[in-house]
Structure formats: C-alpha cells, structure tokens
Short mmCIF file of C-alpha atoms and ligand atoms in Angstrom, two decimals:
data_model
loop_
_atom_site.label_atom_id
_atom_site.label_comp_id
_atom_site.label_asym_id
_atom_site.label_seq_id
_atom_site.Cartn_x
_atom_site.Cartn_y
_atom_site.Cartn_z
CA UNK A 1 0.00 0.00 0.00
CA UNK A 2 1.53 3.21 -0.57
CA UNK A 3 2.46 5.51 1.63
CA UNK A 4 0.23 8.19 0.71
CA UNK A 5 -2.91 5.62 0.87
CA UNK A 6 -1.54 4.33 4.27
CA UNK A 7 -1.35 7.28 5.59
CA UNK A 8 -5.08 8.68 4.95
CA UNK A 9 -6.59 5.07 6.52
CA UNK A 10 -4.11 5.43 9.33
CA UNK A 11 -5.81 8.66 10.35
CA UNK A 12 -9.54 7.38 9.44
CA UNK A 13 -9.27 3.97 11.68
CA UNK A 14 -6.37 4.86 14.33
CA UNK A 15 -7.11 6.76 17.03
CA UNK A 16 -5.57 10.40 17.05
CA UNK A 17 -2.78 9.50 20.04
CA UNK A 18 -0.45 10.26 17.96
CA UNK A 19 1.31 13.28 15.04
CA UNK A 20 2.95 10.89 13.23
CA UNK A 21 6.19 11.16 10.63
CA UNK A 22 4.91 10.44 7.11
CA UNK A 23 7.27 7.85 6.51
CA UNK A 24 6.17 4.13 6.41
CA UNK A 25 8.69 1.84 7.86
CA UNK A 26 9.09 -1.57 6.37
CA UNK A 27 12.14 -3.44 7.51
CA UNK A 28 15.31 -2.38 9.62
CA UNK A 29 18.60 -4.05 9.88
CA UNK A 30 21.11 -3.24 12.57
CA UNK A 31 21.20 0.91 13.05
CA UNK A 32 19.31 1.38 10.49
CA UNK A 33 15.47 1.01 8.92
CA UNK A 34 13.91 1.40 5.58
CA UNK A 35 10.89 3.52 4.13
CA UNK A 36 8.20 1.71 1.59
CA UNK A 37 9.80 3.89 -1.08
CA UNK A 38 13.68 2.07 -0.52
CA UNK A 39 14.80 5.05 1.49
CA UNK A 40 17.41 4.64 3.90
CA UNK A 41 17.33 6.47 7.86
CA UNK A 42 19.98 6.25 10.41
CA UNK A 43 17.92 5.54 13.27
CA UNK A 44 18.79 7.75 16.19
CA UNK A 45 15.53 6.79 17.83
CA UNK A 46 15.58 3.18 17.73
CA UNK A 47 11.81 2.83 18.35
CA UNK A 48 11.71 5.21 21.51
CA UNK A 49 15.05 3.72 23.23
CA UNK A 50 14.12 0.10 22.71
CA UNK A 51 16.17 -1.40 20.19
CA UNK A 52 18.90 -1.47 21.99
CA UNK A 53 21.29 -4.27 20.11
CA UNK A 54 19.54 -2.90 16.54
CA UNK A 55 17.17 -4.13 14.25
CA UNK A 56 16.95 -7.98 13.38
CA UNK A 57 19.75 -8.85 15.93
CA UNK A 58 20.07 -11.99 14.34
CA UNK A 59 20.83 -13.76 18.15
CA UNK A 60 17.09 -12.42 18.94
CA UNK A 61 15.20 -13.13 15.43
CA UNK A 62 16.84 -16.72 16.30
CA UNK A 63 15.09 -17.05 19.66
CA UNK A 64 11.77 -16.04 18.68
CA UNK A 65 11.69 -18.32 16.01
CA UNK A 66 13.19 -21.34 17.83
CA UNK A 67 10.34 -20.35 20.63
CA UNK A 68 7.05 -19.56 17.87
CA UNK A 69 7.83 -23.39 16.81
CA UNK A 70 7.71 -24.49 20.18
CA UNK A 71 5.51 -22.12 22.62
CA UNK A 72 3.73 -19.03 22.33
CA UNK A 73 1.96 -19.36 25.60
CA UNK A 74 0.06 -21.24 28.19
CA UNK A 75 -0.66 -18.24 31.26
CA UNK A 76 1.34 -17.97 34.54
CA UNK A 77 -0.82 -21.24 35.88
CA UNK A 78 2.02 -22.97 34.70
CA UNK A 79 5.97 -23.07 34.59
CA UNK A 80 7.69 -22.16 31.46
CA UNK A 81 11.47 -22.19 31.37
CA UNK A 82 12.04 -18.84 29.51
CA UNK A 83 10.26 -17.14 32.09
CA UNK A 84 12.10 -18.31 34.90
CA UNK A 85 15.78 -18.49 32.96
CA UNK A 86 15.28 -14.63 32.34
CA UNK A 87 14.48 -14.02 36.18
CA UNK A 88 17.16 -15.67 37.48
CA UNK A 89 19.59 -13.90 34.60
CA UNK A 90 18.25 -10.47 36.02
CA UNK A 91 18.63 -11.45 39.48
CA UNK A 92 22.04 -12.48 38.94
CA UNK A 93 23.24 -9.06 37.54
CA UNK A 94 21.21 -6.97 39.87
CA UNK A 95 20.77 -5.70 43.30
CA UNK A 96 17.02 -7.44 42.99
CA UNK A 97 15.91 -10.85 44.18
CA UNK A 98 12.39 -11.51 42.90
CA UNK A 99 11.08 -10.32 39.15
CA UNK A 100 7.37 -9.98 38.15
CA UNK A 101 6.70 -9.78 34.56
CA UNK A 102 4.77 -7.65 32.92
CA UNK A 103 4.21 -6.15 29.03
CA UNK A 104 5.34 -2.47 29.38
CA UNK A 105 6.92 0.25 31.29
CA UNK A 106 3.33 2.04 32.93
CA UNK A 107 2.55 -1.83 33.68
CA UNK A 108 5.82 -2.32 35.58
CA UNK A 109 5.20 0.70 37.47
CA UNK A 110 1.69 -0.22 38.00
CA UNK A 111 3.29 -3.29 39.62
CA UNK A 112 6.01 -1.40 41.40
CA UNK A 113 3.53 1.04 43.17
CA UNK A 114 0.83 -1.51 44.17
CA UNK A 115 4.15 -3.40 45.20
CA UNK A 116 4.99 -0.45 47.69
CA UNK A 117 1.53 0.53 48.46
CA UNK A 118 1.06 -3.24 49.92
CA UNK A 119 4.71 -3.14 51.56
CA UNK A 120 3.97 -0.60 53.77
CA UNK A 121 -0.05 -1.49 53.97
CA UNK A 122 1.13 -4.62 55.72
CA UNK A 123 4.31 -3.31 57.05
CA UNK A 124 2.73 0.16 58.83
CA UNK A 125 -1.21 -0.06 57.94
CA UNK A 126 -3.55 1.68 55.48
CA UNK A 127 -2.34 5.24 56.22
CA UNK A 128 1.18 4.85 54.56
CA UNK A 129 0.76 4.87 50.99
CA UNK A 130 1.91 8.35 49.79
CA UNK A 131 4.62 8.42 47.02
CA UNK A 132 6.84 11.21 46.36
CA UNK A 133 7.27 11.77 42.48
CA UNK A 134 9.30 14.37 40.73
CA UNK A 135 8.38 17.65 38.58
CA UNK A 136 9.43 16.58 34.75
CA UNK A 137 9.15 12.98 35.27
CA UNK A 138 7.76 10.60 33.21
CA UNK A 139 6.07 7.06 34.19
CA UNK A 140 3.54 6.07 31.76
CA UNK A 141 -0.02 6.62 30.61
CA UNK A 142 -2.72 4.42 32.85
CA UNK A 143 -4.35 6.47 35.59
CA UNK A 144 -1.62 5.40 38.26
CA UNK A 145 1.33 5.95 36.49
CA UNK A 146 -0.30 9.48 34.65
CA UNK A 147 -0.67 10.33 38.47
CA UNK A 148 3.06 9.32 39.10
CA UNK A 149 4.15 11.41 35.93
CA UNK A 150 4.84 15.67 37.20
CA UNK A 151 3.52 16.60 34.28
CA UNK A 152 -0.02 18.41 33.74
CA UNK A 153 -0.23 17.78 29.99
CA UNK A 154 -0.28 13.69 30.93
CA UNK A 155 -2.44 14.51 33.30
CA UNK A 156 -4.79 17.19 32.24
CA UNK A 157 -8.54 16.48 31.41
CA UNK A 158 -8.18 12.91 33.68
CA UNK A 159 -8.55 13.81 36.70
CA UNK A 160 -9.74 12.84 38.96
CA UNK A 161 -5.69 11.77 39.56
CA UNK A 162 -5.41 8.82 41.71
CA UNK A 163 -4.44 10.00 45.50
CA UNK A 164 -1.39 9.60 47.06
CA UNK A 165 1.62 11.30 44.83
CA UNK A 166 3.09 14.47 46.05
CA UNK A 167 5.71 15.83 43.44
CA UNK A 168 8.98 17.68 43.87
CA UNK A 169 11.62 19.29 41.29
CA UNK A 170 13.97 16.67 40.60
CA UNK A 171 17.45 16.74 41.91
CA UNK A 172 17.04 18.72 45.06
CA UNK A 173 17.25 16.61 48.02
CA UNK A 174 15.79 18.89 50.80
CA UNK A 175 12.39 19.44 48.77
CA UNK A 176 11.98 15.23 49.37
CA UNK A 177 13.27 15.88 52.75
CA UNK A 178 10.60 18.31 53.62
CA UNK A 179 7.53 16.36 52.16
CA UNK A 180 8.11 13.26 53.92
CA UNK A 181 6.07 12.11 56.16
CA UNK A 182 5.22 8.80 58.21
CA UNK A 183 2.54 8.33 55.80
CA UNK A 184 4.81 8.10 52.81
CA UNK A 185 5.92 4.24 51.17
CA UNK A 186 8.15 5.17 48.49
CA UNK A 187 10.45 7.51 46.99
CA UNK A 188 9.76 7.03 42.84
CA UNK A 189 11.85 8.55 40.05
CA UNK A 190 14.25 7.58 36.91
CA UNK A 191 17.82 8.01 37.10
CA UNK A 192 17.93 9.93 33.76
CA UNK A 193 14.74 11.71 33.49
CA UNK A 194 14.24 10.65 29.35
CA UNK A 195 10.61 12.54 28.38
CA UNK A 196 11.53 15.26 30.24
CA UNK A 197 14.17 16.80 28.68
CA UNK A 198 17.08 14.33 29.57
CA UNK A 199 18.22 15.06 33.14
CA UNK A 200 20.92 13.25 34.84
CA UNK A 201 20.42 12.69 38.46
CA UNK A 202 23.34 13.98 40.66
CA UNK A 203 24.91 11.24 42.43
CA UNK A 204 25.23 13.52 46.05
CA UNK A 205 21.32 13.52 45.27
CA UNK A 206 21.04 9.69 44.68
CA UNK A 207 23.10 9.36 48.11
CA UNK A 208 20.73 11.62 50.20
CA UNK A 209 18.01 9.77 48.63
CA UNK A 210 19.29 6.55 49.82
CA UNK A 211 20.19 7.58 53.19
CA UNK A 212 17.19 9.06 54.17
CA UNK A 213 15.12 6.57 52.40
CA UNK A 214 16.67 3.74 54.44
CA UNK A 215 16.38 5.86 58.01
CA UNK A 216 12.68 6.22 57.38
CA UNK A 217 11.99 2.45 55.92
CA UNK A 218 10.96 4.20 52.60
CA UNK A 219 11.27 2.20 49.41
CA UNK A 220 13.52 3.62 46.71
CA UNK A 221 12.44 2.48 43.32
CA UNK A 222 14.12 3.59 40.25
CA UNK A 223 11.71 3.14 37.37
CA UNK A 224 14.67 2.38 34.69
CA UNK A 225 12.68 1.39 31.91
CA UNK A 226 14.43 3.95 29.53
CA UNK A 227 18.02 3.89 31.43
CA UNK A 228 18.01 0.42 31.78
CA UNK A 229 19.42 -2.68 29.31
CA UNK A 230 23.01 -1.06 28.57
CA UNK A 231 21.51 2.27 27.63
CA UNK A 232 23.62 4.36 30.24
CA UNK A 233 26.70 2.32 29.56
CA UNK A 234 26.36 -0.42 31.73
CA UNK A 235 23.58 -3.40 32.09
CA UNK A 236 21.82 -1.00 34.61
CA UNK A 237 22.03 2.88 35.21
CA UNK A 238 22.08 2.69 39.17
CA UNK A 239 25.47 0.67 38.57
CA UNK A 240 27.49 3.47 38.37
CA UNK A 241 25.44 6.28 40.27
CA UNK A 242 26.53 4.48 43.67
CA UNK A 243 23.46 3.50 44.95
CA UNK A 244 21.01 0.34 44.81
CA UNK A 245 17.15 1.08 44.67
CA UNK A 246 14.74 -1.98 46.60
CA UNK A 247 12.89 -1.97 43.51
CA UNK A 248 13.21 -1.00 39.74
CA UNK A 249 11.10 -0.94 37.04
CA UNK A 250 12.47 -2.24 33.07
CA UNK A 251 10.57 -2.30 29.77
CA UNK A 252 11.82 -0.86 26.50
CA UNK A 253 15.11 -2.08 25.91
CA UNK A 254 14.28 -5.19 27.32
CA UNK A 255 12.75 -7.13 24.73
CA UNK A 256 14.84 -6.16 22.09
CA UNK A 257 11.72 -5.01 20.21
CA UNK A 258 9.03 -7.45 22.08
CA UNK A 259 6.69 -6.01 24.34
CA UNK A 260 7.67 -6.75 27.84
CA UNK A 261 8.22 -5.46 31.17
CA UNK A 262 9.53 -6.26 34.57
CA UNK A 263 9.57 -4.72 38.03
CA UNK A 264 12.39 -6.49 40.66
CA UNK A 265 12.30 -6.18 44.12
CA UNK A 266 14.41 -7.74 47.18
CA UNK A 267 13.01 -10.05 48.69
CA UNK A 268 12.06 -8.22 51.63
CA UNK A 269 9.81 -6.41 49.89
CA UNK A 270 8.60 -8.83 47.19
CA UNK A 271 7.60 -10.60 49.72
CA UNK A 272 3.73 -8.63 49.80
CA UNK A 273 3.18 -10.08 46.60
CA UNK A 274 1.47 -13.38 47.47
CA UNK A 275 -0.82 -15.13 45.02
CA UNK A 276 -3.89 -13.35 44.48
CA UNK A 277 -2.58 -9.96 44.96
CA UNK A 278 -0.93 -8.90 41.46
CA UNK A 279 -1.30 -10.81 37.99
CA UNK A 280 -1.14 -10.52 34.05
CA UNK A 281 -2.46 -12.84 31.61
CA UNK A 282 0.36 -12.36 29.22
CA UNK A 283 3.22 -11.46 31.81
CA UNK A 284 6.12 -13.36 31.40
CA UNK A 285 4.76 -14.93 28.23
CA UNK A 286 7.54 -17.84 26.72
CA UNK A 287 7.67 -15.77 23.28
CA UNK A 288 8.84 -12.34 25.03
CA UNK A 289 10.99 -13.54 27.51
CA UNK A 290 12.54 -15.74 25.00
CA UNK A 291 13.77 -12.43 23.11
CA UNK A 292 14.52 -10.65 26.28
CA UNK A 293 16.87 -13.77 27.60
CA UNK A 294 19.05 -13.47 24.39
CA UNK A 295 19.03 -9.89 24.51
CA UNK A 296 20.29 -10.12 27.70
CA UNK A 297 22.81 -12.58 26.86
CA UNK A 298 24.30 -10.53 23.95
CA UNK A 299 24.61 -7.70 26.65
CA UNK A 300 25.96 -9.88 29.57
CA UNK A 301 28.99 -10.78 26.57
CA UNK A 302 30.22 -7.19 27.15
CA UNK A 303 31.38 -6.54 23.57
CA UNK A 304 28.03 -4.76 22.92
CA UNK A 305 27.80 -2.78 26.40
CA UNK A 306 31.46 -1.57 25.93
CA UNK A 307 30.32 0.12 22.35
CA UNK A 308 27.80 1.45 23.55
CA UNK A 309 29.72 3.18 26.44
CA UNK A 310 32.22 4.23 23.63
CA UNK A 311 30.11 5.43 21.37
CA UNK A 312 27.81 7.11 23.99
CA UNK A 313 31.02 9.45 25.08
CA UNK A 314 31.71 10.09 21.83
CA UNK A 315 28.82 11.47 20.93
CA UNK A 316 28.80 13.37 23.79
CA UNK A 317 31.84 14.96 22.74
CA UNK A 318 30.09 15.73 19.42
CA UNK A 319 27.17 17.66 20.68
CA UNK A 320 29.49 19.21 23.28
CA UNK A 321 31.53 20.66 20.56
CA UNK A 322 27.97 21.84 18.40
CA UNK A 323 27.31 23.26 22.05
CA UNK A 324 30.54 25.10 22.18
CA UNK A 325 30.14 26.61 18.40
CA UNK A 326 26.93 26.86 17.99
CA UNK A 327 24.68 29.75 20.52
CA UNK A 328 21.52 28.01 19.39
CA UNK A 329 22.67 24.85 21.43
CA UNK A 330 21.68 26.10 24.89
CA UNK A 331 22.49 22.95 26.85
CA UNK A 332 23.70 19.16 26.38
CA UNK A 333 23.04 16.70 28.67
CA UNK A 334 23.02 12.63 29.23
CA UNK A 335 24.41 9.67 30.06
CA UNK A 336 25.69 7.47 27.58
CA UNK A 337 23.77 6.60 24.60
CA UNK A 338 20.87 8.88 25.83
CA UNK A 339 21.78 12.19 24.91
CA UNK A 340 19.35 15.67 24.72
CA UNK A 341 20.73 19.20 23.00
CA UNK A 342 18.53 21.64 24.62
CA UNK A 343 18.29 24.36 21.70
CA UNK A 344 16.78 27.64 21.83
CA UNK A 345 14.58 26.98 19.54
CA UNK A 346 11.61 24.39 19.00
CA UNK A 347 13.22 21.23 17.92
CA UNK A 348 10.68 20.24 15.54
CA UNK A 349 12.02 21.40 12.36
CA UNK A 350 15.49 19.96 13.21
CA UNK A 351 13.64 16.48 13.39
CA UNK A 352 11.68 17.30 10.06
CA UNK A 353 15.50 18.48 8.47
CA UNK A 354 17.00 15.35 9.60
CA UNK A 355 14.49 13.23 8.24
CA UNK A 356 15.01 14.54 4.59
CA UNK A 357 18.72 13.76 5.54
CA UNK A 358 17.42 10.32 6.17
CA UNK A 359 18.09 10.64 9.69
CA UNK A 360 15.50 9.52 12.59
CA UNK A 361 15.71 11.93 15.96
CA UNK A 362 13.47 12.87 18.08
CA UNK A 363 12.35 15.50 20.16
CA UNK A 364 10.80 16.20 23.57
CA UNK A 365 9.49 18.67 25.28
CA UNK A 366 9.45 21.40 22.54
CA UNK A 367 13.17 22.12 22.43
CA UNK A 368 15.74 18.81 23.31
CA UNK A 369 16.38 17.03 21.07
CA UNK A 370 16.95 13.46 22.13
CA UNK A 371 19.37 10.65 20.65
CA UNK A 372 19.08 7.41 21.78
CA UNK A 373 20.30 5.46 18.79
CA UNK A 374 21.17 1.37 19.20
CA UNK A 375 24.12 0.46 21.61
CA UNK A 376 25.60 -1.00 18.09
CA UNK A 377 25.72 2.03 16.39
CA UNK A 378 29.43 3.00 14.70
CA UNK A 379 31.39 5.86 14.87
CA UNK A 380 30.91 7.25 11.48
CA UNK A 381 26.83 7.10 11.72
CA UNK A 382 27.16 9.22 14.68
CA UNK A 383 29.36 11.50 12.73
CA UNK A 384 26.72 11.57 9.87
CA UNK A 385 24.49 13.17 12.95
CA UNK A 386 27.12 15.15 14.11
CA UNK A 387 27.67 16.76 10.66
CA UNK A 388 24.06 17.50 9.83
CA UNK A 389 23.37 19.09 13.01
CA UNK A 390 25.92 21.44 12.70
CA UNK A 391 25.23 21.90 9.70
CA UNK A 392 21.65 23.09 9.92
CA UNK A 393 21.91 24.64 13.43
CA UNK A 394 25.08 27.11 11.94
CA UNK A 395 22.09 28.23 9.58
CA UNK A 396 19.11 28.72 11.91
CA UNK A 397 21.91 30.87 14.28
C1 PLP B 401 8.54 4.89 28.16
C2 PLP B 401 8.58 5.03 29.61
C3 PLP B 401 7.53 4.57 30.42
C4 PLP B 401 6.25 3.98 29.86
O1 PLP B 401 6.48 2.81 29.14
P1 PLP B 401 5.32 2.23 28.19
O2 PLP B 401 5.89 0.93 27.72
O3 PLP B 401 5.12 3.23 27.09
O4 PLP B 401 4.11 2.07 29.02
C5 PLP B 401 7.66 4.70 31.80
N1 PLP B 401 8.77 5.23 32.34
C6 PLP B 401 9.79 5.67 31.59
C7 PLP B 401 11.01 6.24 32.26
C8 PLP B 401 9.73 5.61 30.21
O5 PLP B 401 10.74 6.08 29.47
#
C-alpha cells in the first residue's frame, strides 16, 4: 500500500494518540530502517530507546523463532522455562531478588507502586501509601502511572488523579526531605529523566536519597525502563550512580523489540506479593521472555555494552563541541547513549530536516532534542548526525 494511501486510513481507523512522521517503515537491519519507497534512515531513535542491540539482531530473530515453533503461551498457571531463565539472569546481575513480569513500562510501574503501596499497607497499615514523584518525570499513561508522571499535559482532562503522589523538582534533596512524612511508602523517580528533557540525576542527590530513604523504611524504586538494558553504559544505570534502589522498574530495551516489562524487588519487599494480589495474563509470556533472555545474553557478553559506552562518550563529545560553536545549542546533557541538546529553539524542524537527511531523531518537550540510537551504532553514523546538526543549526543561528 503506498504511503500516501496508508497514511489517509491510518488517520480514518487509528485513534488520534499520535502526530505521526509520514514515513512508512518496512524493515530495519542493525542501526538502520527502511521507508516503503527504498529510502534509507539512520535511526537515532531506535523505536523510543528500545532497540537497543539494533534491528533484526540476528541472536534475537533466532530465539523467537526457535520459541514460535515451540511455545507461544500457556498463562502464569504454569511453569515455562524462559520465564524463569530470564528471572534468574536479572537477578544475577542486579541488586534485585524476585522479578514480576509484565508487558510495558506504565505496567511495571503499575506493579512497582501496588508493590509499595502493599509493603507498607502490611508493614505500617492503610495510612502509609503516599509516594513522592518528581516535577518533569515521566512514568507512563494508565491512571496510576499518569498520576506518578509531574507533568499536567499527561495529566490534564483525567482527573480525577489517583491519590497519594506528592511531586517535587527533581534533583534537590531537601524538597523530598521536607515532604516526607510517616505516611509516605516510596520515593519514585528515573535516574535519567528521558521525556523530560534528559536530566541526569546527581549522584550527592542519589546518596541523600538513599540515606534518608533507608532511616525512614521508605522504598527507593528507580523506574529504569528507559536507562536500563546497557543504555547508560552499563547493564543497569544505578550501577554506576553508587546507589542500589529496593525496587526497579524495566521495559523498552528489554525485549529487544518485544513487548515486555519487569519490576524487581528484594526479597524483603517482594515478599507482599502473594498469590492473588498482582497478575497478568500475558506477563512473562515464553515468546517475550525468549527475546529478552538473548538480549540479555548478547549484553551480559560485554562486547556490545562496551560500544555502547564508547560510542555514547563520543557522541557526547560531538554535541558538546555543536554546544561550544553553535549559541543556538543552549544545553547538552546525558548519560551514555541517551543524549538531549537543549536548543533555543523548537526542535521540531530539526527532526523534520534530519528526516530529509534520512536521519530519525526525536524530540521532547518542545526544544531537546533526544538521541538514543542502538548500543551498536558505529562511529561514522554518529558523525553523519554530528555533521548534519551542525550543519543546519550554523544556519538557523
Ligand atoms: C517509556 C517510559 C515509560 C512507559 O512505558 P510504556 O511501555 O510506554 O508504558 C515509563 N517510564 C519511563 C522512564 C519511560 O521512558
């Protein structure tokens, strides 16, 4: 169907959740994907910071395939070994003891905060449920996690919100401090705020967080379903901000391009999930963890992680330099390969220029622009970014 054609049904039958580019994407290999017309795009989005080893890792095409011969699913009634392989992989390469599956990021954070709320339901009664959020964050789109998010667009015109979330600006440790009370459970917020602008959290911050979430009996959960699976530079972004959460959330990257999502917990506080209490039909299903298990494997290798940590420092360098030439750039900021140039400007037409380049970014909140290309991508794609960006901000100066 042509693109044209596709596009006109896609706005007659699909609801209006989304602008979309007016490109139709039919097949992607490694960093890169291609339009129905043969075009070629350097993708620097890498479906929203989920293809993390690339399109068609051949590893993970192998493992679905081997697994759609054998099982696509049969419910949580019953053990499957992918499930519980991929567990045990994530509990041996994280702070976490216990894993419930799940198919996305909100749904992970759905189970993370009904995780806490019980915690300290059975821990302290019914009066401790309160969960400090931060301003700018992002934590998905169902009614609890819109609540979690700080922002008023995700949340305007549904309220009412569900109770319990009291927000502060992110990375200023006496404003959580001064809002906790006995009645709050949990202390919620990504390491690298990604849909807000790309905001690294301080690791003094992280530190004061920890401490004074551990005095109080508070749980800490990181909701690293954007920083998580390598995209920081290593397997997890808590790893080297020197400090464990009790529970963390995972979802894009984790798959490899399957829906699925996970929240881990210690055991401590895993332990208020007893059967009964939290499910999901297709949580955990053979297919999906079978792609997440050898995405996790290609990770655990190291090869992988290590370019991504490369290339992620090199591209910070890049943007730096734009940053340093160029007084549109007002700000750059990340962690490795999730990277945001805060211009001036509104970003969109940057992310309209770079898609005639046959380049994929993307942009969030108005004005950074975000990169969060596959770990796999190579040195002289990155410079293809590097030089269109400076070449199209030098004319917009
Ligand atoms: C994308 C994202 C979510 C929501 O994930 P979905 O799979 O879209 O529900 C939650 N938290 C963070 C940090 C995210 O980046």
């Amino acid at each position: 169907m042509p693109t044209e054609e596709l596009r006109q049904d896609a706005e007659r039958y699909l609801m209006h959740t989304y602008a979309r580019t007016p490109i139709s994407i039919v097949r992607g290999r490694g960093s890169r994907v291609y339009d129905l017309e043969g075009r070629e795009y350097l993708d620097f989005v890498a479906g929203i910071a989920v293809n993390v080893l690339g399109h068609c890792h051949p590893d993970v095409v192998a493992a679905i395939q081997k697994q759609a011969q054998q099982l696509l699913h049969t419910s949580n009634l019953y053990y499957t070994e992918p499930q519980v392989q991929l567990a045990r992989t994530l509990v041996d390469h994280s702070f976490a003891h216990k894993v419930f599956f799940c198919n996305s990021g909100a749904e992970a954070n759905e189970a993370a905060i009904k995780l806490a709320r019980r915690y300290s339901h059975l821990k302290y009664g019914p009066d401790r449920y309160e969960i400090v959020t931060m301003r700018q964050s992002f934590h998905g789109r169902t009614m609890a996690t819109l609540s979690a998010t700080g922002q008023d667009k995700v949340q305007k015109g549904f309220e009412p919100l569900l109770p319990g979330f009291t927000y502060v600006p992110f990375n200023d440790l006496p404003a959580v401090e001064a809002v906790l009370t006995d009645r709050t459970a949990a202390v919620l917020l990504e390491p690298v705020q990604g849909e807000g602008g790309v905001h690294v959290a301080d690791r003094a911050y992280l530190k004061g967080l920890r401490d004074l979430c551990r005095q109080r009996d508070v749980l800490l959960i990181f909701d690293e379903i954007q920083t998580g699976m390598g995209r920081t530079g290593t397997l997890f972004a808590y790893e080297q901000l020197g400090v464990e959460p009790d529970v963390m959330t995972l979802a894009k990257g984790l798959g490899g391009g399957v829906p699925i999502g996970a929240c881990l917990a210690t055991d401590d506080v895993a332990a208020a999930f007893t059967p009964g209490t939290h499910a999901s039909t297709f949580g955990g299903n053979p297919l999906a963890c079978a792609a997440a298990l050898a995405v996790l494997q290609v990770l655990l290798e190291g090869r992988v992680l290590e370019q991504g940590r490369r290339m992620g420092d090199y591209l910070a360098k890049g943007l730096l330099d734009c940053k340093d030439r160029l007084p549109i750039v007002k700000d750059v900021r990340g962690l490795g390969l999730l990277q945001g140039m805060e211009l001036t400007i509104d970003g969109k037409s940057v992310v309209t220029d770079c898609l005639a380049r046959g380049i994929l970014i993307n942009c969030t909140v108005d004005r950074v622009l975000r990169f969060v290309p596959p770990l796999i991508i190579a040195q002289r794609e990155i410079d293809r970014l590097l030089d269109a960006l400076s070449n199209m901000l030098s004319k917009r100066v």
